[in-house]
Coordinates of C-alpha atoms in Angstrom, one line a residue:
Chain V
L1 CA 65.8 -42.5 -37.4
K2 CA 62.1 -41.7 -37.0
I3 CA 60.4 -41.3 -33.6
Y4 CA 59.2 -44.5 -32.0
L5 CA 56.6 -45.0 -29.2
D6 CA 59.4 -45.5 -26.7
C7 CA 60.8 -42.1 -27.5
Y8 CA 57.9 -40.3 -25.8
P9 CA 58.5 -41.3 -22.2
C10 CA 62.2 -40.7 -22.8
L11 CA 61.7 -37.2 -24.1
L12 CA 59.4 -36.4 -21.2
G13 CA 62.1 -37.7 -18.8
Q14 CA 64.7 -35.5 -20.6
A15 CA 62.5 -32.5 -20.1
I16 CA 62.3 -33.2 -16.4
R17 CA 66.0 -33.8 -15.9
A18 CA 66.8 -30.6 -17.9
A19 CA 64.3 -28.6 -15.9
R20 CA 66.0 -29.7 -12.6
L21 CA 69.5 -29.1 -13.9
S22 CA 68.4 -25.6 -15.1
G23 CA 67.4 -24.8 -11.5
A24 CA 63.7 -24.5 -12.4
D25 CA 61.4 -24.1 -9.4
E26 CA 58.4 -26.4 -9.0
T27 CA 56.0 -24.1 -10.8
Q28 CA 58.5 -23.9 -13.7
Q29 CA 59.0 -27.6 -13.7
Y30 CA 55.3 -28.3 -14.1
A31 CA 55.0 -25.6 -16.8
I32 CA 57.9 -27.4 -18.6
L33 CA 56.1 -30.7 -18.2
R34 CA 52.8 -29.3 -19.6
D35 CA 54.5 -27.6 -22.5
T36 CA 56.4 -30.8 -23.3
L37 CA 53.2 -32.9 -23.1
A38 CA 51.6 -30.5 -25.6
L39 CA 54.6 -30.7 -27.9
L40 CA 54.5 -34.5 -27.8
Q41 CA 50.7 -34.5 -28.6
N42 CA 51.2 -32.7 -31.8
L43 CA 54.3 -34.2 -33.3
P44 CA 54.4 -34.3 -37.1
S45 CA 54.6 -37.9 -38.5
G46 CA 58.2 -38.9 -39.2
A47 CA 59.6 -36.5 -36.6
N48 CA 63.2 -37.1 -35.8
P49 CA 64.0 -37.7 -32.0
P50 CA 66.9 -35.2 -31.8
V51 CA 64.8 -32.5 -33.5
I52 CA 62.1 -33.0 -30.9
G53 CA 64.7 -33.2 -28.2
N54 CA 66.0 -29.8 -29.2
Q55 CA 62.5 -28.4 -29.0
V56 CA 62.2 -29.8 -25.5
H57 CA 65.4 -28.1 -24.4
E58 CA 64.2 -24.9 -26.1
I59 CA 61.1 -25.1 -23.9
V60 CA 63.3 -25.4 -20.8
R61 CA 65.6 -22.5 -21.9
N62 CA 62.7 -20.2 -22.6
L63 CA 60.9 -20.9 -19.4
V64 CA 63.8 -20.9 -17.0
G65 CA 66.2 -18.5 -18.8
T66 CA 69.3 -20.6 -18.1
Q67 CA 71.3 -20.7 -21.3
D68 CA 73.8 -23.4 -20.4
P69 CA 72.5 -25.6 -17.6
F70 CA 75.1 -28.4 -18.3
R71 CA 78.0 -26.0 -18.0
E72 CA 79.4 -27.4 -14.7
I73 CA 78.7 -31.0 -15.8
K74 CA 80.6 -30.4 -19.1
E75 CA 83.6 -28.9 -17.3
A76 CA 83.7 -31.8 -14.9
S77 CA 83.5 -34.3 -17.7
T78 CA 86.3 -32.6 -19.6
Q79 CA 88.5 -32.6 -16.5
Q80 CA 87.8 -36.3 -15.8
A81 CA 88.6 -37.2 -19.4
L82 CA 91.8 -35.1 -19.4
A83 CA 93.0 -37.0 -16.3
L84 CA 92.9 -40.2 -18.5
Y85 CA 94.6 -38.6 -21.5
P86 CA 98.1 -39.9 -20.8
K87 CA 96.8 -43.5 -20.3
L88 CA 94.7 -43.3 -23.5
K89 CA 97.8 -42.1 -25.4
E90 CA 99.8 -45.0 -24.0
L91 CA 97.2 -47.5 -25.1
V92 CA 97.5 -46.2 -28.7
Q93 CA 101.3 -46.2 -28.6
R94 CA 101.5 -49.7 -27.3
S95 CA 98.9 -51.0 -29.8
E96 CA 99.9 -53.1 -32.9
D97 CA 97.2 -51.2 -34.8
P98 CA 97.3 -47.7 -33.4
L99 CA 94.5 -46.4 -35.7
A100 CA 92.1 -49.2 -34.8
M101 CA 92.9 -48.7 -31.1
A102 CA 92.3 -44.9 -31.4
I103 CA 88.9 -45.5 -33.1
R104 CA 87.9 -47.7 -30.2
I105 CA 89.0 -45.1 -27.7
S106 CA 87.0 -42.4 -29.4
I107 CA 83.9 -44.7 -29.2
A108 CA 84.6 -45.5 -25.6
G109 CA 84.4 -41.7 -24.9
N110 CA 80.8 -41.8 -26.2
I111 CA 79.7 -43.2 -22.9
I112 CA 79.6 -39.6 -21.6
D113 CA 76.1 -38.7 -22.5
F114 CA 73.8 -36.7 -20.2
A115 CA 70.9 -36.5 -22.6
V116 CA 70.1 -40.2 -22.5
N117 CA 71.0 -41.2 -18.9
D118 CA 72.7 -40.0 -15.8
P119 CA 75.9 -42.0 -16.4
S120 CA 77.3 -43.6 -13.3
A121 CA 79.5 -45.5 -15.7
D122 CA 83.2 -45.4 -14.8
L123 CA 85.2 -43.9 -17.6
W124 CA 88.2 -46.2 -17.4
E125 CA 86.1 -49.3 -17.0
T126 CA 84.3 -48.3 -20.2
V127 CA 87.7 -47.9 -22.0
E128 CA 88.7 -51.4 -20.9
R129 CA 85.4 -52.8 -22.1
V130 CA 85.3 -51.0 -25.4
I131 CA 88.9 -51.8 -26.5
Q132 CA 88.1 -55.5 -26.3
Q133 CA 84.5 -55.6 -27.3
P134 CA 83.6 -57.0 -30.7
Y135 CA 81.9 -54.4 -33.0
A136 CA 78.2 -55.0 -33.5
I137 CA 78.6 -53.2 -36.8
D138 CA 82.1 -52.8 -38.1
D139 CA 82.9 -50.7 -41.2
T140 CA 86.3 -49.7 -39.8
E141 CA 88.1 -51.3 -42.8
A142 CA 86.0 -49.1 -45.2
L143 CA 86.8 -46.1 -43.0
K144 CA 90.6 -46.8 -43.1
A145 CA 90.4 -47.3 -46.9
Q146 CA 88.7 -43.9 -47.3
L147 CA 91.2 -42.2 -45.0
K148 CA 94.0 -43.3 -47.3
K149 CA 92.4 -41.7 -50.3
V150 CA 91.4 -38.3 -48.9
D151 CA 93.4 -35.2 -48.0
Q152 CA 91.3 -34.1 -45.0
V153 CA 88.7 -35.2 -42.5
L154 CA 85.6 -33.5 -41.2
F155 CA 85.0 -34.7 -37.6
L156 CA 81.6 -33.9 -36.0
A157 CA 81.9 -33.8 -32.2
D158 CA 79.4 -35.0 -29.7
N159 CA 79.7 -34.4 -25.9
A160 CA 82.1 -32.4 -23.8
G161 CA 84.7 -34.8 -22.3
E162 CA 84.2 -37.2 -25.2
T163 CA 86.2 -34.5 -26.9
V164 CA 89.4 -35.7 -25.1
F165 CA 88.9 -39.2 -26.5
D166 CA 88.3 -37.7 -30.0
R167 CA 91.6 -35.8 -29.6
V168 CA 93.4 -39.2 -29.1
L169 CA 91.9 -40.4 -32.4
I170 CA 92.6 -37.2 -34.3
E171 CA 96.2 -37.2 -33.2
T172 CA 96.4 -40.7 -34.7
L173 CA 94.6 -39.9 -38.0
P174 CA 97.0 -39.6 -41.0
R175 CA 95.1 -36.6 -42.4
P176 CA 94.4 -33.0 -41.2
V177 CA 91.1 -32.7 -39.3
T178 CA 88.5 -30.0 -38.9
Y179 CA 86.7 -30.6 -35.6
V180 CA 83.1 -29.3 -35.6
V181 CA 81.3 -28.4 -32.3
K182 CA 77.9 -27.0 -31.7
G183 CA 77.1 -23.3 -32.3
G184 CA 75.5 -22.9 -28.9
P185 CA 75.0 -24.9 -25.7
I186 CA 72.6 -27.8 -26.0
V187 CA 72.6 -30.5 -23.2
N188 CA 76.2 -31.6 -22.7
D189 CA 77.3 -31.3 -26.3
A190 CA 80.7 -29.7 -26.8
T191 CA 80.8 -26.0 -27.8
M192 CA 83.9 -24.1 -28.8
K193 CA 84.7 -23.4 -25.1
D194 CA 84.6 -27.2 -24.3
A195 CA 86.8 -28.1 -27.3
L196 CA 89.4 -25.6 -26.2
A197 CA 89.3 -26.9 -22.7
A198 CA 90.0 -30.3 -24.0
G199 CA 92.9 -29.1 -26.1
L200 CA 91.4 -29.9 -29.5
H201 CA 93.0 -26.7 -30.9
R202 CA 96.4 -28.5 -30.6
C203 CA 95.5 -31.1 -33.2
A204 CA 92.6 -29.8 -35.3
A205 CA 91.1 -26.8 -37.0
L206 CA 88.1 -25.9 -34.9
T207 CA 84.8 -24.7 -36.2
T208 CA 81.1 -24.7 -35.2
N209 CA 78.1 -25.9 -37.1
G210 CA 76.2 -22.8 -36.2
A211 CA 73.3 -24.7 -34.6
Q212 CA 72.2 -24.9 -31.0
A213 CA 70.9 -28.4 -31.5
T214 CA 72.0 -32.0 -30.9
G215 CA 73.1 -34.1 -33.8
T216 CA 73.6 -32.5 -37.2
I217 CA 70.4 -31.1 -38.6
L218 CA 71.6 -29.6 -41.8
S219 CA 68.6 -27.3 -42.2
V220 CA 69.4 -25.4 -39.0
C221 CA 73.2 -25.4 -39.4
S222 CA 75.0 -22.3 -40.8
E223 CA 75.6 -21.9 -44.5
S224 CA 79.4 -22.0 -44.0
F225 CA 79.1 -25.3 -42.2
R226 CA 76.9 -26.8 -44.9
V227 CA 79.5 -25.9 -47.5
K228 CA 82.2 -27.6 -45.4
F229 CA 80.0 -30.6 -45.0
D230 CA 79.3 -30.8 -48.7
Q231 CA 82.9 -30.5 -49.7
A232 CA 84.3 -32.9 -47.1
P233 CA 85.6 -36.1 -48.7
V234 CA 85.0 -38.1 -45.5
V235 CA 83.1 -37.3 -42.3
I236 CA 83.5 -38.9 -38.9
A237 CA 80.3 -38.4 -36.9
K238 CA 80.2 -39.2 -33.2
G239 CA 77.4 -40.4 -31.0
Q240 CA 73.7 -41.3 -31.2
A241 CA 72.3 -37.9 -32.2
N242 CA 74.6 -37.6 -35.2
F243 CA 73.7 -41.2 -36.0
E244 CA 70.0 -40.4 -35.8
T245 CA 70.4 -37.4 -38.1
L246 CA 73.0 -38.7 -40.5
S247 CA 72.6 -42.5 -40.7
N248 CA 71.3 -42.3 -44.3
A249 CA 72.9 -39.1 -45.4
G250 CA 75.6 -40.6 -47.7
A251 CA 78.4 -43.1 -47.8
K252 CA 81.2 -40.6 -47.0
I253 CA 79.9 -40.5 -43.4
F254 CA 81.1 -42.9 -40.7
C255 CA 79.2 -42.9 -37.4
L256 CA 81.1 -44.0 -34.3
L257 CA 79.0 -44.6 -31.3
Q258 CA 77.9 -46.7 -28.4
V259 CA 74.2 -47.8 -28.4
K260 CA 72.7 -46.4 -25.2
C261 CA 69.1 -46.1 -26.4
P262 CA 66.8 -49.2 -26.8
V263 CA 65.1 -47.6 -29.8
I264 CA 68.4 -47.2 -31.7
G265 CA 69.3 -50.7 -30.7
Q266 CA 66.1 -52.0 -32.2
D267 CA 66.5 -50.0 -35.3
L268 CA 70.0 -51.4 -35.8
D269 CA 69.0 -54.9 -34.5
V270 CA 71.8 -54.8 -31.9
P271 CA 71.7 -54.9 -28.1
V272 CA 72.1 -51.8 -25.9
G273 CA 75.8 -51.5 -25.0
S274 CA 76.9 -52.4 -28.6
I275 CA 79.8 -50.5 -30.2
I276 CA 79.2 -49.3 -33.7
A277 CA 81.4 -48.0 -36.6
R278 CA 78.9 -47.7 -39.4
Q279 CA 79.1 -46.2 -42.9
S280 CA 76.0 -44.3 -43.6
T281 CA 73.7 -45.2 -46.4
C282 CA 72.3 -43.0 -49.1
T283 CA 68.5 -43.4 -48.7
D284 CA 68.0 -39.7 -48.3
T285 CA 70.2 -36.9 -49.6
I286 CA 69.4 -34.5 -46.8
L287 CA 68.0 -35.2 -43.4
P288 CA 65.6 -34.6 -41.7
Chain K
L1 CA 51.1 -40.6 -2.2
K2 CA 50.5 -37.7 -4.6
I3 CA 51.7 -37.7 -8.1
Y4 CA 55.3 -36.4 -8.7
L5 CA 57.0 -35.1 -11.9
D6 CA 58.7 -38.5 -12.4
C7 CA 55.4 -40.3 -12.4
Y8 CA 54.5 -38.8 -15.8
P9 CA 57.1 -40.6 -18.0
C10 CA 56.5 -43.8 -16.0
L11 CA 52.7 -43.6 -16.6
L12 CA 53.4 -43.0 -20.3
G13 CA 55.7 -46.0 -20.3
Q14 CA 53.0 -48.1 -18.6
A15 CA 50.5 -47.1 -21.3
I16 CA 52.9 -48.3 -24.0
R17 CA 53.7 -51.6 -22.4
A18 CA 50.1 -52.3 -21.7
A19 CA 49.2 -51.4 -25.3
R20 CA 51.7 -53.9 -26.6
L21 CA 50.7 -56.6 -24.2
S22 CA 47.1 -56.1 -25.2
G23 CA 48.0 -56.8 -28.8
A24 CA 47.3 -53.3 -30.0
D25 CA 48.3 -52.6 -33.6
E26 CA 50.4 -49.6 -34.4
T27 CA 47.4 -47.3 -35.0
Q28 CA 45.9 -48.3 -31.7
Q29 CA 49.3 -47.9 -29.9
Y30 CA 49.5 -44.3 -31.2
A31 CA 45.9 -43.6 -30.3
I32 CA 46.6 -44.9 -26.7
L33 CA 49.7 -42.7 -26.6
R34 CA 47.8 -39.6 -27.6
D35 CA 44.9 -40.3 -25.2
T36 CA 47.4 -40.8 -22.4
L37 CA 49.2 -37.6 -23.2
A38 CA 45.9 -35.8 -23.1
L39 CA 45.0 -37.4 -19.7
L40 CA 48.4 -36.4 -18.3
Q41 CA 48.0 -32.8 -19.5
N42 CA 44.8 -32.4 -17.5
L43 CA 45.5 -34.1 -14.2
P44 CA 43.8 -32.7 -11.1
S45 CA 46.3 -31.4 -8.5
G46 CA 46.9 -34.0 -5.8
A47 CA 46.1 -36.9 -8.2
N48 CA 47.1 -40.3 -6.9
P49 CA 49.4 -42.3 -9.2
P50 CA 47.4 -45.6 -9.0
V51 CA 44.2 -43.7 -9.8
I52 CA 45.8 -42.3 -12.9
G53 CA 47.4 -45.6 -13.7
N54 CA 43.9 -47.2 -13.7
Q55 CA 42.7 -44.5 -16.0
V56 CA 45.6 -45.3 -18.3
H57 CA 44.7 -49.0 -18.4
E58 CA 41.1 -48.1 -19.0
I59 CA 42.2 -46.2 -22.1
V60 CA 44.0 -49.3 -23.3
R61 CA 41.0 -51.6 -22.6
N62 CA 38.6 -49.3 -24.3
L63 CA 40.7 -48.8 -27.4
V64 CA 41.9 -52.4 -27.9
G65 CA 39.0 -54.3 -26.3
T66 CA 41.3 -56.8 -24.6
Q67 CA 39.9 -57.3 -21.1
D68 CA 42.8 -59.2 -19.5
P69 CA 46.0 -58.7 -21.4
F70 CA 48.1 -60.0 -18.5
R71 CA 46.3 -63.3 -18.3
E72 CA 49.2 -65.5 -19.6
I73 CA 51.8 -63.5 -17.6
K74 CA 49.7 -64.0 -14.5
E75 CA 49.3 -67.8 -15.0
A76 CA 53.1 -68.1 -15.6
S77 CA 53.9 -66.1 -12.5
T78 CA 51.6 -68.3 -10.4
Q79 CA 53.1 -71.5 -11.8
Q80 CA 56.7 -70.2 -11.1
A81 CA 55.7 -69.3 -7.6
L82 CA 54.0 -72.6 -6.9
A83 CA 57.2 -74.4 -7.9
L84 CA 58.9 -72.7 -5.0
Y85 CA 56.1 -73.3 -2.5
P86 CA 57.7 -76.4 -0.9
K87 CA 61.0 -74.6 -0.4
L88 CA 59.2 -71.5 1.0
K89 CA 57.3 -73.7 3.5
E90 CA 60.6 -75.4 4.5
L91 CA 62.2 -71.9 5.2
V92 CA 59.3 -71.2 7.6
Q93 CA 59.4 -74.5 9.3
R94 CA 63.2 -74.4 9.9
S95 CA 63.0 -70.8 11.1
E96 CA 63.4 -69.9 14.8
D97 CA 60.7 -67.2 14.3
P98 CA 58.3 -68.7 11.7
L99 CA 56.0 -65.6 11.7
A100 CA 58.9 -63.2 11.0
M101 CA 60.2 -65.5 8.3
A102 CA 56.7 -65.8 6.7
I103 CA 56.3 -62.0 6.7
R104 CA 59.6 -61.7 4.9
I105 CA 58.6 -64.3 2.3
S106 CA 55.4 -62.5 1.6
I107 CA 57.4 -59.3 1.0
A108 CA 59.9 -61.2 -1.2
G109 CA 56.9 -62.2 -3.4
N110 CA 56.2 -58.5 -4.0
I111 CA 59.1 -58.6 -6.5
I112 CA 56.5 -59.9 -9.1
D113 CA 55.2 -56.6 -10.5
F114 CA 54.6 -56.0 -14.2
A115 CA 53.0 -52.6 -13.7
V116 CA 56.3 -51.1 -12.7
N117 CA 59.0 -52.9 -14.6
D118 CA 59.5 -56.0 -16.7
P119 CA 61.0 -58.1 -14.0
S120 CA 64.0 -60.2 -15.0
A121 CA 64.5 -60.7 -11.3
D122 CA 65.0 -64.3 -10.3
L123 CA 62.4 -65.3 -7.7
W124 CA 64.5 -67.5 -5.6
E125 CA 67.4 -65.0 -5.6
T126 CA 64.9 -62.4 -4.4
V127 CA 63.8 -64.7 -1.5
E128 CA 67.4 -65.3 -0.5
R129 CA 68.0 -61.5 -0.5
V130 CA 64.8 -60.5 1.3
I131 CA 65.1 -63.1 4.1
Q132 CA 68.4 -61.6 5.2
Q133 CA 68.0 -57.9 4.3
P134 CA 67.4 -55.4 7.1
Y135 CA 64.1 -53.6 7.0
A136 CA 64.2 -50.0 5.9
I137 CA 61.0 -49.4 7.9
D138 CA 60.2 -52.2 10.4
D139 CA 56.8 -52.1 12.2
T140 CA 56.7 -55.9 12.4
E141 CA 56.7 -55.9 16.2
A142 CA 53.6 -53.7 16.2
L143 CA 52.0 -56.0 13.6
K144 CA 52.8 -59.1 15.7
A145 CA 51.3 -57.3 18.8
Q146 CA 48.1 -56.5 16.9
L147 CA 47.8 -60.0 15.6
K148 CA 47.7 -61.3 19.2
K149 CA 44.8 -59.0 20.1
V150 CA 42.5 -59.6 17.1
D151 CA 40.3 -62.5 16.1
Q152 CA 40.7 -62.1 12.3
V153 CA 42.8 -60.5 9.6
L154 CA 41.8 -58.8 6.3
F155 CA 44.6 -59.4 3.8
L156 CA 44.7 -57.2 0.6
A157 CA 46.4 -59.1 -2.2
D158 CA 48.6 -57.5 -4.8
N159 CA 49.9 -59.5 -7.8
A160 CA 49.3 -63.0 -9.3
G161 CA 52.1 -65.2 -8.2
E162 CA 52.8 -63.1 -5.2
T163 CA 49.6 -64.8 -4.0
V164 CA 51.6 -68.0 -3.4
F165 CA 54.1 -66.1 -1.1
D166 CA 51.1 -64.6 0.7
R167 CA 49.7 -68.1 1.2
V168 CA 52.8 -69.1 3.1
L169 CA 52.3 -66.1 5.4
I170 CA 48.6 -66.8 5.8
E171 CA 49.3 -70.4 6.7
T172 CA 51.6 -69.1 9.4
L173 CA 49.3 -66.4 10.8
P174 CA 47.6 -67.4 14.1
R175 CA 44.2 -65.9 13.1
P176 CA 41.7 -66.7 10.3
V177 CA 42.2 -64.6 7.2
T178 CA 40.0 -63.1 4.5
Y179 CA 42.0 -62.7 1.4
V180 CA 40.9 -59.8 -0.9
V181 CA 41.5 -59.8 -4.6
K182 CA 40.6 -57.4 -7.3
G183 CA 37.0 -57.3 -8.7
G184 CA 38.3 -57.4 -12.3
P185 CA 41.5 -57.8 -14.2
I186 CA 43.9 -54.8 -13.9
V187 CA 47.6 -55.3 -15.0
N188 CA 48.9 -58.4 -13.2
D189 CA 46.9 -57.9 -10.0
A190 CA 45.4 -61.1 -8.6
T191 CA 41.7 -61.8 -9.4
M192 CA 39.6 -64.6 -7.9
K193 CA 40.8 -67.0 -10.7
D194 CA 44.4 -66.2 -9.8
A195 CA 43.9 -66.7 -6.1
L196 CA 42.2 -70.1 -6.7
A197 CA 45.1 -71.1 -9.0
A198 CA 47.5 -70.3 -6.2
G199 CA 45.5 -72.4 -3.7
L200 CA 44.5 -69.5 -1.4
H201 CA 41.1 -71.1 -0.9
R202 CA 42.8 -73.8 1.2
C203 CA 43.9 -71.3 3.8
A204 CA 41.6 -68.2 3.6
A205 CA 38.1 -67.0 2.9
L206 CA 38.3 -65.4 -0.5
T207 CA 36.5 -62.2 -1.6
T208 CA 36.9 -59.4 -4.0
N209 CA 37.0 -55.6 -3.5
G210 CA 34.7 -55.1 -6.4
A211 CA 37.0 -52.8 -8.2
Q212 CA 39.0 -53.2 -11.4
A213 CA 41.7 -50.9 -10.1
T214 CA 45.2 -51.3 -8.7
G215 CA 45.6 -50.5 -5.0
T216 CA 42.6 -50.0 -2.7
I217 CA 40.7 -47.0 -3.8
L218 CA 37.8 -47.2 -1.4
S219 CA 35.5 -44.9 -3.4
V220 CA 35.5 -47.4 -6.3
C221 CA 35.3 -50.6 -4.2
S222 CA 32.0 -52.4 -3.5
E223 CA 29.9 -51.5 -0.6
S224 CA 30.2 -55.0 0.8
F225 CA 34.0 -54.7 0.7
R226 CA 34.0 -51.3 2.4
V227 CA 32.0 -52.8 5.3
K228 CA 34.6 -55.6 5.6
F229 CA 37.4 -53.0 5.5
D230 CA 35.7 -50.8 8.1
Q231 CA 35.0 -53.7 10.5
A232 CA 38.4 -55.4 10.1
P233 CA 40.5 -55.1 13.3
V234 CA 43.8 -55.4 11.4
V235 CA 44.6 -55.1 7.7
I236 CA 47.7 -56.4 5.9
A237 CA 48.1 -54.6 2.6
K238 CA 50.5 -55.9 0.0
G239 CA 52.6 -53.9 -2.5
Q240 CA 53.2 -50.4 -3.8
A241 CA 49.7 -49.6 -5.1
N242 CA 48.1 -50.5 -1.7
F243 CA 50.8 -48.5 0.0
E244 CA 50.1 -45.5 -2.3
T245 CA 46.4 -45.6 -1.6
L246 CA 46.4 -46.6 2.1
S247 CA 49.6 -45.3 3.6
N248 CA 47.7 -42.8 5.7
A249 CA 44.4 -44.5 6.0
G250 CA 44.7 -45.6 9.7
A251 CA 46.9 -47.4 12.2
K252 CA 45.2 -50.8 11.8
I253 CA 46.7 -51.1 8.3
F254 CA 50.2 -52.6 7.8
C255 CA 51.8 -52.3 4.4
L256 CA 54.2 -55.0 3.3
L257 CA 56.2 -54.1 0.2
Q258 CA 59.4 -53.8 -1.7
V259 CA 60.2 -50.4 -3.0
K260 CA 60.5 -50.6 -6.7
C261 CA 59.7 -47.0 -7.7
P262 CA 62.1 -44.1 -7.1
V263 CA 59.3 -41.7 -6.3
I264 CA 58.0 -44.0 -3.4
G265 CA 61.6 -44.4 -2.3
Q266 CA 62.0 -40.6 -2.1
D267 CA 58.7 -40.2 -0.4
L268 CA 59.8 -42.7 2.3
D269 CA 63.4 -41.5 2.3
V270 CA 64.7 -45.1 1.5
P271 CA 66.6 -46.5 -1.4
V272 CA 64.9 -48.5 -4.2
G273 CA 65.2 -52.2 -3.3
S274 CA 64.3 -51.5 0.3
I275 CA 61.9 -53.8 2.2
I276 CA 59.2 -52.2 4.2
A277 CA 56.7 -53.3 6.9
R278 CA 55.0 -50.0 7.7
Q279 CA 52.0 -49.2 9.9
S280 CA 49.9 -46.6 8.2
T281 CA 49.3 -43.2 9.7
C282 CA 46.0 -41.4 10.2
T283 CA 46.5 -38.2 8.3
D284 CA 43.4 -38.8 6.1
T285 CA 40.4 -41.0 7.0
I286 CA 39.6 -42.0 3.5
L287 CA 41.9 -42.0 0.5
P288 CA 42.2 -40.7 -2.1

């Protein structure tokens, strides 16, 4: 996904929210604002929103010095999600198609997203909505077919708390899973610590992508992750930032997400609030 | 009201919406974006949001050449409001306190506001809400007391369509009214043409403030308007931009508005959606 006009006010808003969460004082907040305005004025054409978002958060980190401003939010999200874990498991167990239900539950967890908006959304209400809602894009049959053919799955995590919903899916998948978290704290994306707190080590091999960046920007990931990514026979990629960075990075990738951003909605020609299970295309070999 | 951090993304969003409404092509849209980013980077401290907003709309006008991009929207708003006029008059006639009801109706009309958001708000629903809603700030008794003492009222209009709601109030006011519209088109603010379309000439003397700017920025208004403003014994000022520019310009001014902007809500310590009838203070003699 390339940057659109509407990304600019959103990125500016992200800078301000991150500045406040980082405990920036007013002088620092205005310095962050000015640096972000300067960044936005000089974007290369074809810039990718998560790449720019990461630069915004780097500005905040450098000016305030807080390395992990979303730490408390992430811990609270994980605890909230863990409280639902037994009910989520029950939904899968009672379902006629447990894998289909588990995929929907993992997508429901994608409502947890502090980069895009301050979610007042109730987690359980979201689950009840998403398990009934028709897909706006539905490649789940292709995903299920792939899962039957392969011997392992690479699973790219998104946010802390959403991890618990992913765990329910991973425990339902018929193949061993490697669960990939971020290499360092970036907004509320899951790191190794967050994955452990959500109990992912009980159902998957854990690893990091070596990058302190949202989405999966292969050029800033570690060499060892890139090898895993290249060798993976199938990749499940969660959330908007992974979609934005991997939507045309090859047909072995399946993006599971809720559309929370109007620009992504427009790009996919679906309304905000849609649920998506989309097989990536092959326009580019490596993005961005 | 001074500019806050949260005004920056909002102003950038206003630039983008105005660019599109003006029929700017993609190249022009990006030029508008870049010029707006440059403007925002170099704001004087203590800048007033409507003043900056006007500069944003000037950028759009200069780059696209469209003088009145909101023309069709304004005409549609006026027609929608006129369709409600008989029902609004009936509300006043049936009320035990017609003046109080007419003030509320005028405030209800302030929901029409394309500078702040694309209103999907239903007009009649808004009327039904506002005629029952408790005031967050209520200086209507002071306003009523002033109205008894004076021989005329200066009434500062806000948006096209809202004019019809103002007309209902003016027809209920016990004193002759001069209704002031903008000197040239700026977002969806009412101009002379819009006031005539709404029938304001049937109940008030019509004049303009000589400025192509939202709110009432006295320094850019005509000399003849400034004289009227100085001599007026009481001033009713509609909407957020008039509040932002006149909230501390003297106790003869009464601002009637709905709070649609979080920054104004924070400044007044009231929630978004509040209805306000507020007597201005005297901190500054002339603003900005």
